[in-house]
Every structure is written in C-alpha cells, then in structure tokens.
PDB file of C-alpha atoms in Angstrom:
ATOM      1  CA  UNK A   1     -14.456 -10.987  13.128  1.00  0.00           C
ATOM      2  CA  UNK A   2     -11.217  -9.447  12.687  1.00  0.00           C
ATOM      3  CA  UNK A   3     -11.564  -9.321   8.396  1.00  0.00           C
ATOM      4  CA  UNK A   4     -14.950  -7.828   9.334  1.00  0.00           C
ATOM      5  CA  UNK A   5     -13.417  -4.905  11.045  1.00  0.00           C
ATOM      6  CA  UNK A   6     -11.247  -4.340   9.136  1.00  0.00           C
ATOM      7  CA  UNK A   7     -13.197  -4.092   5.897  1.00  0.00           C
ATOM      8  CA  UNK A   8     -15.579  -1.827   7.886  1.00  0.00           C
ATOM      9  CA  UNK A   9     -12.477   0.624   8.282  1.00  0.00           C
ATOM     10  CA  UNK A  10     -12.067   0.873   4.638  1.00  0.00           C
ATOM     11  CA  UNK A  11     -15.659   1.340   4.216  1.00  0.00           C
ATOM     12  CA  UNK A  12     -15.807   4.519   6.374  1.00  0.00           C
ATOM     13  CA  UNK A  13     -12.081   5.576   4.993  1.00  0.00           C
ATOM     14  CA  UNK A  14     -13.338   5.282   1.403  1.00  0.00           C
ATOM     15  CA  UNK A  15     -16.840   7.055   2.451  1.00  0.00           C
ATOM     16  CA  UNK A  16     -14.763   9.685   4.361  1.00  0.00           C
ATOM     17  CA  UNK A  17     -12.168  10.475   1.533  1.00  0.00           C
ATOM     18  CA  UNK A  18     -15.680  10.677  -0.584  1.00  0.00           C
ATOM     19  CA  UNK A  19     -16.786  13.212   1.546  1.00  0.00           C
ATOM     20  CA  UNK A  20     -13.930  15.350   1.622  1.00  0.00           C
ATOM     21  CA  UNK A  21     -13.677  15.350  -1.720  1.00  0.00           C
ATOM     22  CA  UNK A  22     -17.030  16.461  -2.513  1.00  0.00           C
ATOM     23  CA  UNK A  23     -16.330  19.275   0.157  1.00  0.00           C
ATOM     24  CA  UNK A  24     -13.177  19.947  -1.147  1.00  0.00           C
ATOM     25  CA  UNK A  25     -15.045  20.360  -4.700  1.00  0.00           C
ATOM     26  CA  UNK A  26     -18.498  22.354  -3.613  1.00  0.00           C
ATOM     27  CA  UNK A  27     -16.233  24.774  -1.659  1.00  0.00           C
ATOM     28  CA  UNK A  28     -13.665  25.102  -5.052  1.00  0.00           C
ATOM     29  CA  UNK A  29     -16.878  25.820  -7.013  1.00  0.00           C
ATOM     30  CA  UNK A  30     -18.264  28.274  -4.799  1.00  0.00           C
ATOM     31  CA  UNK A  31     -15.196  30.296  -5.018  1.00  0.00           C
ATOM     32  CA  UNK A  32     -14.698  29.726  -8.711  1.00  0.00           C
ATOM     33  CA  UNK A  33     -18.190  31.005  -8.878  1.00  0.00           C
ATOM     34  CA  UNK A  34     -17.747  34.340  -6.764  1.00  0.00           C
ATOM     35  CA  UNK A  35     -14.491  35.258  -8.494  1.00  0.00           C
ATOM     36  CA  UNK A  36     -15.640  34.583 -12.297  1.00  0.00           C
ATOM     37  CA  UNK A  37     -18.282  36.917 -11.426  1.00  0.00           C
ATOM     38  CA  UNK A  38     -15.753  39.633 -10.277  1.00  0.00           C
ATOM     39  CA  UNK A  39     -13.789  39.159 -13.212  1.00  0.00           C
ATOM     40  CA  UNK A  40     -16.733  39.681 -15.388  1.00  0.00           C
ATOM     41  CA  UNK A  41     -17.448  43.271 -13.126  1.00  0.00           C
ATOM     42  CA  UNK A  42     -13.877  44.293 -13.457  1.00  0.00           C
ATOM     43  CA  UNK A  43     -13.541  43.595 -17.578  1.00  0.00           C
ATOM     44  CA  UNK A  44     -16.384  45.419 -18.200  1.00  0.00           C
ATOM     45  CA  UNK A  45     -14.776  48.662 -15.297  1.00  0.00           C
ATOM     46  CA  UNK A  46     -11.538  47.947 -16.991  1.00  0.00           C
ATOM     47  CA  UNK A  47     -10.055  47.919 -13.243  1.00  0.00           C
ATOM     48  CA  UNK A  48      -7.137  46.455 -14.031  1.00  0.00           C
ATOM     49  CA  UNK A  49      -6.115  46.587  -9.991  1.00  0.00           C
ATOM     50  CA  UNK A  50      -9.302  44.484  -9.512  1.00  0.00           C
ATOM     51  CA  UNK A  51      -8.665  41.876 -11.813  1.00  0.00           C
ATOM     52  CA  UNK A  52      -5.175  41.600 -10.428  1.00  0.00           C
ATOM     53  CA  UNK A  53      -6.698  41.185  -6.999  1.00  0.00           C
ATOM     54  CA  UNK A  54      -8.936  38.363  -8.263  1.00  0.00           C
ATOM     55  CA  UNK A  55      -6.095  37.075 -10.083  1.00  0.00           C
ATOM     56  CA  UNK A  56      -4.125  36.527  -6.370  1.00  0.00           C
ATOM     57  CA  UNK A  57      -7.448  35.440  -5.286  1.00  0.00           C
ATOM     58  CA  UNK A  58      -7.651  32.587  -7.919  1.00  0.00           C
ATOM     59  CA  UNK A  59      -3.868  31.695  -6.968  1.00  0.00           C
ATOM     60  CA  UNK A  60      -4.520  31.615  -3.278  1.00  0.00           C
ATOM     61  CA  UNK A  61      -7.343  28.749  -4.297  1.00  0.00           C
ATOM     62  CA  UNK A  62      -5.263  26.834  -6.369  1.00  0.00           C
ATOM     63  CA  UNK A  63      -2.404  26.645  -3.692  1.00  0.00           C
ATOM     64  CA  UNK A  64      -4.943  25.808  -0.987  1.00  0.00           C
ATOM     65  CA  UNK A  65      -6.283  23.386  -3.180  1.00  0.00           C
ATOM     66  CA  UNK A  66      -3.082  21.760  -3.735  1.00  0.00           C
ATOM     67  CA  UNK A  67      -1.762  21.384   0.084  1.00  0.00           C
ATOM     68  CA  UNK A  68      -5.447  19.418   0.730  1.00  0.00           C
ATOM     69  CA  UNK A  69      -5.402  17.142  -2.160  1.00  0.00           C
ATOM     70  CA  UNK A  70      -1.513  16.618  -0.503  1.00  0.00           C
ATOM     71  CA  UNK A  71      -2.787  16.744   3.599  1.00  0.00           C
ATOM     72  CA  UNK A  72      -5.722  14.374   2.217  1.00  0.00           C
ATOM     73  CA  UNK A  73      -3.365  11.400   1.595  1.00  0.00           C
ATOM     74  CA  UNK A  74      -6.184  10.547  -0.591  1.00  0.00           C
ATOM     75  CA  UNK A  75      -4.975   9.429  -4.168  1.00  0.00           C
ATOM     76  CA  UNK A  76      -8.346  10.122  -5.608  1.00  0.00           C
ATOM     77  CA  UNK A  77      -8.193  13.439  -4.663  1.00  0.00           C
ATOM     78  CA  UNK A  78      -4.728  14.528  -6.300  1.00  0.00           C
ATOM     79  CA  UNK A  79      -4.589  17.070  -9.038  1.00  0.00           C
ATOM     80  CA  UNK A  80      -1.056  17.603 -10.394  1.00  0.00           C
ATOM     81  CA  UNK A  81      -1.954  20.538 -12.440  1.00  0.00           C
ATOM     82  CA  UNK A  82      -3.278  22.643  -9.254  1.00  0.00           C
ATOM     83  CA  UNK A  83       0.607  24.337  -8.475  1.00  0.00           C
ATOM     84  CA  UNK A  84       1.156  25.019 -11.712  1.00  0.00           C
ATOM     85  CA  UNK A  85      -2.422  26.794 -12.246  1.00  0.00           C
ATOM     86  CA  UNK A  86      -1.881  28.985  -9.011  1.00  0.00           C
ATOM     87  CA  UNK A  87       1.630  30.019 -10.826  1.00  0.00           C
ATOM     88  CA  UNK A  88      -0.020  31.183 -14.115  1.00  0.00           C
ATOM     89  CA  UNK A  89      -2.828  32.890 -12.525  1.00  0.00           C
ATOM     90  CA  UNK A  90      -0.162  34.639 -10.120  1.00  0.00           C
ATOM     91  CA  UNK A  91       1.813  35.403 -13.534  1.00  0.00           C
ATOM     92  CA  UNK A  92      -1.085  36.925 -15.083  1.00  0.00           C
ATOM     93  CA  UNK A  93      -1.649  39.669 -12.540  1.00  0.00           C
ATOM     94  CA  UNK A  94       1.785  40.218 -12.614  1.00  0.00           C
ATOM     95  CA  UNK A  95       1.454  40.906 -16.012  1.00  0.00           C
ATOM     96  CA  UNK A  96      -1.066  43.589 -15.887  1.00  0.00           C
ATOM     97  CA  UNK A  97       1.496  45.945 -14.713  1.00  0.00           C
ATOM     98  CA  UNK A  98       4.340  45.798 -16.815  1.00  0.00           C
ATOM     99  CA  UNK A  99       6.088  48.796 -15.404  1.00  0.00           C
ATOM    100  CA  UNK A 100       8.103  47.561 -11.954  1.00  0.00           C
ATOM    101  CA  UNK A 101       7.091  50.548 -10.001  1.00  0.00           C
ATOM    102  CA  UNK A 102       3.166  50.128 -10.782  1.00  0.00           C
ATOM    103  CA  UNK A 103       0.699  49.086  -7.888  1.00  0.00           C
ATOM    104  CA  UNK A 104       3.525  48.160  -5.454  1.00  0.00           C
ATOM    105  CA  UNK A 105       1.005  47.043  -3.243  1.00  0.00           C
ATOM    106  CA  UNK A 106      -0.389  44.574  -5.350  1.00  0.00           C
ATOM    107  CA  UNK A 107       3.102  43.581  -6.445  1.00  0.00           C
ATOM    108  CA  UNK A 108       4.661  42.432  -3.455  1.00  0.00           C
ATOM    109  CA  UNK A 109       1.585  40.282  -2.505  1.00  0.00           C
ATOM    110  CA  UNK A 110       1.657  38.751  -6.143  1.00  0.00           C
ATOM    111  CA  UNK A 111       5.218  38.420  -5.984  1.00  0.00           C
ATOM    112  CA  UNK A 112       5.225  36.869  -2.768  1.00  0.00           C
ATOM    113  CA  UNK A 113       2.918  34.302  -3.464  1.00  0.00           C
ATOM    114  CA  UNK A 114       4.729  33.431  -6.635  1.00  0.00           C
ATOM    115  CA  UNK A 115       7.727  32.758  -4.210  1.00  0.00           C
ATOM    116  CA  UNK A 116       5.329  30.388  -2.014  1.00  0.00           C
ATOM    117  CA  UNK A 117       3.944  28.159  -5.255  1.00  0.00           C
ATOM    118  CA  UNK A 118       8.357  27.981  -6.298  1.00  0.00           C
ATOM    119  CA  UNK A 119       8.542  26.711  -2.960  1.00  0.00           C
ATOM    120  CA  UNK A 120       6.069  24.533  -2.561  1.00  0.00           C
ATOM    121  CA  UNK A 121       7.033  22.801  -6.576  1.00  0.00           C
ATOM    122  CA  UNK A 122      10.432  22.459  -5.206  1.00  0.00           C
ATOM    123  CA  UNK A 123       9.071  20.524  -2.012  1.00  0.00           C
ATOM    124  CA  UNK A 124       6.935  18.029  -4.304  1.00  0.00           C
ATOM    125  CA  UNK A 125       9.574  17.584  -6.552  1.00  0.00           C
ATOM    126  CA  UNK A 126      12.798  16.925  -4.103  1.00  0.00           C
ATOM    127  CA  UNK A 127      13.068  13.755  -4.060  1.00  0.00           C
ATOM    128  CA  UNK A 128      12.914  13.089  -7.695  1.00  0.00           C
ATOM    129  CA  UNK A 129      14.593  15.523  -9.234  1.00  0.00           C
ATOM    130  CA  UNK A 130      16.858  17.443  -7.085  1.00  0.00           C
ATOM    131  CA  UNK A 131      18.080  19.762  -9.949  1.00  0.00           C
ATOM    132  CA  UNK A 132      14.833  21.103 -10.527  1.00  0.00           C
ATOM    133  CA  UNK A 133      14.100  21.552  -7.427  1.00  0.00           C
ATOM    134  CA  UNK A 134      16.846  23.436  -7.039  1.00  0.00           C
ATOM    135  CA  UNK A 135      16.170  25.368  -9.575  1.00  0.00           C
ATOM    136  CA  UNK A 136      12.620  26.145  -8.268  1.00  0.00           C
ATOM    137  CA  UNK A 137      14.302  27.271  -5.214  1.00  0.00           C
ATOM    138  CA  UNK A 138      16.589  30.113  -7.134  1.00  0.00           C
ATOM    139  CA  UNK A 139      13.018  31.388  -8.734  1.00  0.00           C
ATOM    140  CA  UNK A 140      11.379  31.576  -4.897  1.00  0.00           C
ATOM    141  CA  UNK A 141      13.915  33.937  -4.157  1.00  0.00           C
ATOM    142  CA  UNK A 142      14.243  36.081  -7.300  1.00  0.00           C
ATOM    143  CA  UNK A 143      10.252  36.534  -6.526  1.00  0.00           C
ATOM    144  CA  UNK A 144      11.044  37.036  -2.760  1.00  0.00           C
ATOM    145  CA  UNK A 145      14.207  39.588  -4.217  1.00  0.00           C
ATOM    146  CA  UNK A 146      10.920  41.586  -6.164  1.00  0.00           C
ATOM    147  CA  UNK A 147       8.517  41.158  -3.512  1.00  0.00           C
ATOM    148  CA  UNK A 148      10.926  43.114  -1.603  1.00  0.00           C
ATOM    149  CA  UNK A 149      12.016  45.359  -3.641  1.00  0.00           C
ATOM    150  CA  UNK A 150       8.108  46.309  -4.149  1.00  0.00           C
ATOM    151  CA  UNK A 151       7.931  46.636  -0.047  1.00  0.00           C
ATOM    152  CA  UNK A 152      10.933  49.143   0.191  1.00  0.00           C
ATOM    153  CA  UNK A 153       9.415  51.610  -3.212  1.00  0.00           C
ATOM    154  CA  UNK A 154       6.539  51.404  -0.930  1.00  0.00           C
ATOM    155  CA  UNK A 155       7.467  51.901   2.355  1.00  0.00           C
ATOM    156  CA  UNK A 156       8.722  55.270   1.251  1.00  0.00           C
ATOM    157  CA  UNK A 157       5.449  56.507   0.644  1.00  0.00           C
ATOM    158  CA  UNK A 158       4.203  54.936   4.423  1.00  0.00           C
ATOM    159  CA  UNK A 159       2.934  58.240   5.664  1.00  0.00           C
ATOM    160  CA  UNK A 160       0.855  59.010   2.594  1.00  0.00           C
ATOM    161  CA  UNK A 161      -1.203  55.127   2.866  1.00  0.00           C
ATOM    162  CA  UNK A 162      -4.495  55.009   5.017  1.00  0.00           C
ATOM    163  CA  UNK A 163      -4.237  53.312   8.315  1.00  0.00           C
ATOM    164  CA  UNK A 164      -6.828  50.775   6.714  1.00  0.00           C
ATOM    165  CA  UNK A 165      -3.916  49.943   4.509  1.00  0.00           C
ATOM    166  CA  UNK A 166      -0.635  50.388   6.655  1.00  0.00           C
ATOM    167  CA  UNK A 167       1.335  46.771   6.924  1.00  0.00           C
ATOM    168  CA  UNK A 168       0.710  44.240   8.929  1.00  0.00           C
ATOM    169  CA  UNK A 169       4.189  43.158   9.565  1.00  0.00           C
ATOM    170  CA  UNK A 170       3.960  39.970  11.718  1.00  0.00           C
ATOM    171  CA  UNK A 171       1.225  38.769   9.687  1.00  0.00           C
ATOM    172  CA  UNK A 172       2.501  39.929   6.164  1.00  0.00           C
ATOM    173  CA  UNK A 173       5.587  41.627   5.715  1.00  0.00           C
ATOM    174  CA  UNK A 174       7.814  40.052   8.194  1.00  0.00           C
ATOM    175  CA  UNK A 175       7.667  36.623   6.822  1.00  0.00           C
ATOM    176  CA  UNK A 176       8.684  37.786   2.950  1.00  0.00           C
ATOM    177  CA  UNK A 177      11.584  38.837   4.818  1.00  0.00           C
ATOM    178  CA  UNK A 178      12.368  36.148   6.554  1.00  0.00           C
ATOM    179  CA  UNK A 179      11.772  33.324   3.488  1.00  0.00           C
ATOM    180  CA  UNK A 180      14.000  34.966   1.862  1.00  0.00           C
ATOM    181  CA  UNK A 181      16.559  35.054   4.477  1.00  0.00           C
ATOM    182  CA  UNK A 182      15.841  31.334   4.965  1.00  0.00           C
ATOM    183  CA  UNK A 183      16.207  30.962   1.511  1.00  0.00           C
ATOM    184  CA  UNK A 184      19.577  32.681   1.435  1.00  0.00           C
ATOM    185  CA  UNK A 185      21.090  30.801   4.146  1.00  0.00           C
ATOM    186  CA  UNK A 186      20.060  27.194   3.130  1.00  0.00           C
ATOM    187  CA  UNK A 187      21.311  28.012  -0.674  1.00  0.00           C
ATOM    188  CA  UNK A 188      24.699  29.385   0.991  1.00  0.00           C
ATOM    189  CA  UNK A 189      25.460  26.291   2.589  1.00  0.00           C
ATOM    190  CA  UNK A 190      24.626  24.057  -0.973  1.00  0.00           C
ATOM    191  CA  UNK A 191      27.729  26.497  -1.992  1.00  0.00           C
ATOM    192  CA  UNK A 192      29.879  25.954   0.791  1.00  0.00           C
ATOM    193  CA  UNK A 193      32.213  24.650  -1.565  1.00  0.00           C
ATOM    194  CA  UNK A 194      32.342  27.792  -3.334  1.00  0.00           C
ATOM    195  CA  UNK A 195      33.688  30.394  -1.101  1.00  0.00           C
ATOM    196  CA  UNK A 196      32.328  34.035  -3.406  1.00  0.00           C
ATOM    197  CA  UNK A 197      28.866  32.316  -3.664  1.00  0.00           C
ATOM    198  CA  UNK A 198      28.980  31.347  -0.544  1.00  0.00           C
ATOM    199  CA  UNK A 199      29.987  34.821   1.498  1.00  0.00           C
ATOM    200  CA  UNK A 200      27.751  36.372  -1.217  1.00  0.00           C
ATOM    201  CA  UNK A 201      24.272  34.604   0.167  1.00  0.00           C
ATOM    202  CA  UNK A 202      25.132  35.033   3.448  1.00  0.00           C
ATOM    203  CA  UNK A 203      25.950  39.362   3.071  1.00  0.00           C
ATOM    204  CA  UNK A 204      22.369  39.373   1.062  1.00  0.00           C
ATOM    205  CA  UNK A 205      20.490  37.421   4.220  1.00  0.00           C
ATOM    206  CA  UNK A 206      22.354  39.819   6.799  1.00  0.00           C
ATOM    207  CA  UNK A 207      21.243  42.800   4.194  1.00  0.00           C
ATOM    208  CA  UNK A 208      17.784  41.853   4.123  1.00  0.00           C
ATOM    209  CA  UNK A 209      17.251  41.859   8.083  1.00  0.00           C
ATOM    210  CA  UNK A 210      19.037  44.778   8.256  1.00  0.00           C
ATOM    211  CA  UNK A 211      16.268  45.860   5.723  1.00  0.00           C
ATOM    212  CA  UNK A 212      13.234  44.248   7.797  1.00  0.00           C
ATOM    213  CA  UNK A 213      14.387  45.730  11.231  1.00  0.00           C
ATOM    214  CA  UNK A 214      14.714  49.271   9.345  1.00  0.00           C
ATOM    215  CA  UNK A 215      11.208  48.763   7.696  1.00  0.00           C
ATOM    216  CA  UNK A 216       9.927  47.470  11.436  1.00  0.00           C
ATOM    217  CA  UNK A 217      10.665  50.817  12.976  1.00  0.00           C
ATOM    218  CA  UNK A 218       9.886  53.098  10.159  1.00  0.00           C
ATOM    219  CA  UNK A 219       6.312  51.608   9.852  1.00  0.00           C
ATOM    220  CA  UNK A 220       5.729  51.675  14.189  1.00  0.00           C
ATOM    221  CA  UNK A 221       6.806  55.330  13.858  1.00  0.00           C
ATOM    222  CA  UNK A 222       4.668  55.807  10.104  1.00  0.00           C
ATOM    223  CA  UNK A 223       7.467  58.086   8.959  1.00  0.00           C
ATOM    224  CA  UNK A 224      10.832  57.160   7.214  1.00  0.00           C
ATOM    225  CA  UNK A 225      13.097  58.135  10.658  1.00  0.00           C
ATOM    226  CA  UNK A 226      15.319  55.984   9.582  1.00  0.00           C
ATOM    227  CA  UNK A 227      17.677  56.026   6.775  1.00  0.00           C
ATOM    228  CA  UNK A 228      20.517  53.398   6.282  1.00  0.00           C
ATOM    229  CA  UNK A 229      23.770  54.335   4.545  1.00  0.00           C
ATOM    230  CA  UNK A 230      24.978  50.737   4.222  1.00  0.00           C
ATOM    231  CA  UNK A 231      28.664  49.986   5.196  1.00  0.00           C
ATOM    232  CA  UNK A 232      30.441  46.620   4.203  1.00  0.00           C
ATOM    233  CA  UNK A 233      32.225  44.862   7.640  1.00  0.00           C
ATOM    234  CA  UNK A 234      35.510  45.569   5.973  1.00  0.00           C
ATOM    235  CA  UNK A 235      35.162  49.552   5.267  1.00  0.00           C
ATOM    236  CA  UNK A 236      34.495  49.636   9.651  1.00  0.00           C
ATOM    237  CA  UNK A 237      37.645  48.105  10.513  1.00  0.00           C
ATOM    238  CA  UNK A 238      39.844  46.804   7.732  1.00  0.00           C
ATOM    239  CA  UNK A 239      43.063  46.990   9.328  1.00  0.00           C
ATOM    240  CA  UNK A 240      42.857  44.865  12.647  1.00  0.00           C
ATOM    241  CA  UNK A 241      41.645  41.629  13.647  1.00  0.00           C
ATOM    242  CA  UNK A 242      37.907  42.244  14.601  1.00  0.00           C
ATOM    243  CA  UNK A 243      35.710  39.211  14.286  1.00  0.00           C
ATOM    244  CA  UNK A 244      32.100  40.575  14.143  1.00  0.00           C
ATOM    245  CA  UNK A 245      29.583  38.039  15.263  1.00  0.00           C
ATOM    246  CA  UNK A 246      25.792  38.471  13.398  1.00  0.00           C
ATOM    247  CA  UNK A 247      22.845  36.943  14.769  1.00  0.00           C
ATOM    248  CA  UNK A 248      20.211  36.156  12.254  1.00  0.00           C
ATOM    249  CA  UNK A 249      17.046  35.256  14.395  1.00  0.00           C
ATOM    250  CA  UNK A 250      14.099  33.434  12.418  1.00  0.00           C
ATOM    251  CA  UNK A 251      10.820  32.037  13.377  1.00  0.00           C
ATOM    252  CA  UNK A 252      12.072  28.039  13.454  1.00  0.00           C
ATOM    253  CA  UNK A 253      15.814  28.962  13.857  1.00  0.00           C
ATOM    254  CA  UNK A 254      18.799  30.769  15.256  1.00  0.00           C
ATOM    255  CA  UNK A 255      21.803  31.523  12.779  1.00  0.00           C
ATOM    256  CA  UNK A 256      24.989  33.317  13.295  1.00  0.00           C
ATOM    257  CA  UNK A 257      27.195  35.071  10.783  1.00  0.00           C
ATOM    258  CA  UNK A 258      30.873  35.038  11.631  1.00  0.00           C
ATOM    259  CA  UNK A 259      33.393  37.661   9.936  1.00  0.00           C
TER     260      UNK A 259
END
C-alpha cells in the first residue's frame, strides 16, 4: 500500500509540473505574441521610445520567466539561456539612445533592470564560481551608479513632468537607491582588508541616501527646494576628536557608519 502511495505522489507531481509548464509556456506565448506585434507598430512609427519600452517589456518576461523555471524546482522546466536573454534585450533598448542624457525616463528603468538580471546571474552562479559572481555584482552597481545618475538629470526637470508621470518612490525609485546602497555596503566589507576601498564604498552608500532623502523631499514638494552642497566629515570638523555616527536604514537591515 505504501509503494502505491507513493507512486501516486509522483504521478500527480509529474502531472502538476506538466501543468505548470504548459501555463508557464501559453502565458510566455501570449506575451511574446502582444509585444512582437508592438514592435512591428513601432518599426514601421520609427518610435524609437516605444520599442525601448517593449524592449524592457521583453526583459521583464525573460526575468520572470527565469525566477519560475527556478521557484518551480522542476528540472524540466529550466532554461539557462532565459537571464542572459532578459540582459540583451535590456542592452538593446539601452542602445537606442546612445547619448546619456536621452529619455532619462526610460533610462533609469532600463538601467535598473539591467542591475536586477547582474544580480540575479551572480545569485545562480555563487556557489560555483565566486569570481564571477563577483564580478556580476560590480556590473549591478555600475547599472544601479547609471540608473541613478538618470533619476537625478531627471529629477531636475520634476516640476515640468505630468502628475501621470511623477515617481512613485516607494514602489520605484526608492529601491534603486537602496540596492545600490546594499550593494555598496556588502562589497565594502569583501574589502575590509583594504582600508581606501573600503572607506571608499562606504562614503558612496552614505552619498547615495543622502541623495534618496534629498530626491524624497524634492519630489513630495514637486519643486527642487532642496539643493545639497556636499561636505566631506573631515572639512566639518578636522581638528578635534568628533566621532560622527551614520545610520543607514534599509528595508531588511539597519547599518551604521562610524567616523
């Protein structure tokens, strides 16, 4: 009774990870479907911001894609090529606008999600190859570094976007920010050993939230009432013995910067 059972289990896990792949599949061609045809609309507009858009669109899929066939546990439904797919699509709307200060809009969110496919590559391949993945890591943030660089061009022009458009910073601002902080910090302490690396992640992570708090009030007021002359800790006080303490307060974690 007990081998009966048990090969009855496997039945229904085999039927069910049949299932979800054919799900997984209909949906993927659905998509692919809706987007090929918006491709084909925008070529023949020569909307180069549209095909961009579908571009991030087509990236979004493939990284979706990816973290199923990976939540699946289901070795039938694995497709190796799926991160590296979202990455060139991401590179190829990227690539539409050559110039750095062209569709900031559409840069950050293209350069953000570049930084998410880096990260998630570097997750996969950890425990294999911990140079790469390393490696992967310093590419997240140089895309985070753009993405960011894209939100503060932008934000200077706040008061001239639609409402419609205005960010969305606890949805999709804030956390660019705060990966990158994350980033920043965890990288700073794989250079503990080397003290300028080292103090030099941790000044760019306490620059960066000084950035996002800035950005935060600018965008509740919709007007740049803000402007930050930036200051390093030892111009204020070079000559005594102040320790300044930093906070750095994330989403999953609480970090302090001691000087």
């Amino acid at each position: 009774n007990t081998e009966v059972i048990i090969n009855e289990n496997e039945e229904n896990i085999n039927y069910n990870k049949m299932l979800l792949k054919e799900r997984i599949q209909d949906f993927k061609n659905k998509i692919e479907k809706i987007l090929t045809k918006a491709m084909k609309d925008a070529e023949e507009l020569e909307d180069q911001r549209a095909k961009a858009f579908i571009f991030l669109n087509y990236s979004l899929l493939y990284e979706w894609l990816s973290k199923e066939y990976q939540d699946s546990k289901c070795k039938a439904l694995e497709d190796k090529d799926c991160l590296s797919t979202a990455e060139e699509f991401t590179n190829k709307g990227l690539s539409l606008f050559p110039r750095f200060e062209e569709e900031l809009y559409l840069k950050y969110q293209l350069s953000s999600q570049l930084a998410e496919i880096f990260k998630a590559q570097a997750k996969k391949i950890k425990a294999q190859d911990k140079i790469k993945a390393q490696a992967k890591i310093e590419c997240a943030i140089s895309a985070y570094e753009n993405a960011v660089k894209a939100i503060e061009l932008l934000r200077k022009d706040l008061v001239a976007i639609d409402t419609e458009f205005q960010f969305s910073f606890r949805e999709e601002i804030k956390p660019i920010y705060e990966n990158l902080v994350q980033l920043y910090l965890e990288t700073a302490r794989n250079e503990s050993n080397n003290k300028e690396d080292y103090e030099n992640r941790l000044n760019k992570a306490r620059q960066v939230i000084e950035k996002l708090q800035i950005a935060e009030i600018n965008n509740f007021f919709q007007e740049n009432c803000l402007v930050s002359k930036p200051k390093s800790i030892e111009e204020i006080d070079s000559a005594s013995n102040v320790i300044f303490i930093y906070p750095i307060v994330l989403e999953k974690s609480l970090n302090i910067i001691v000087s």
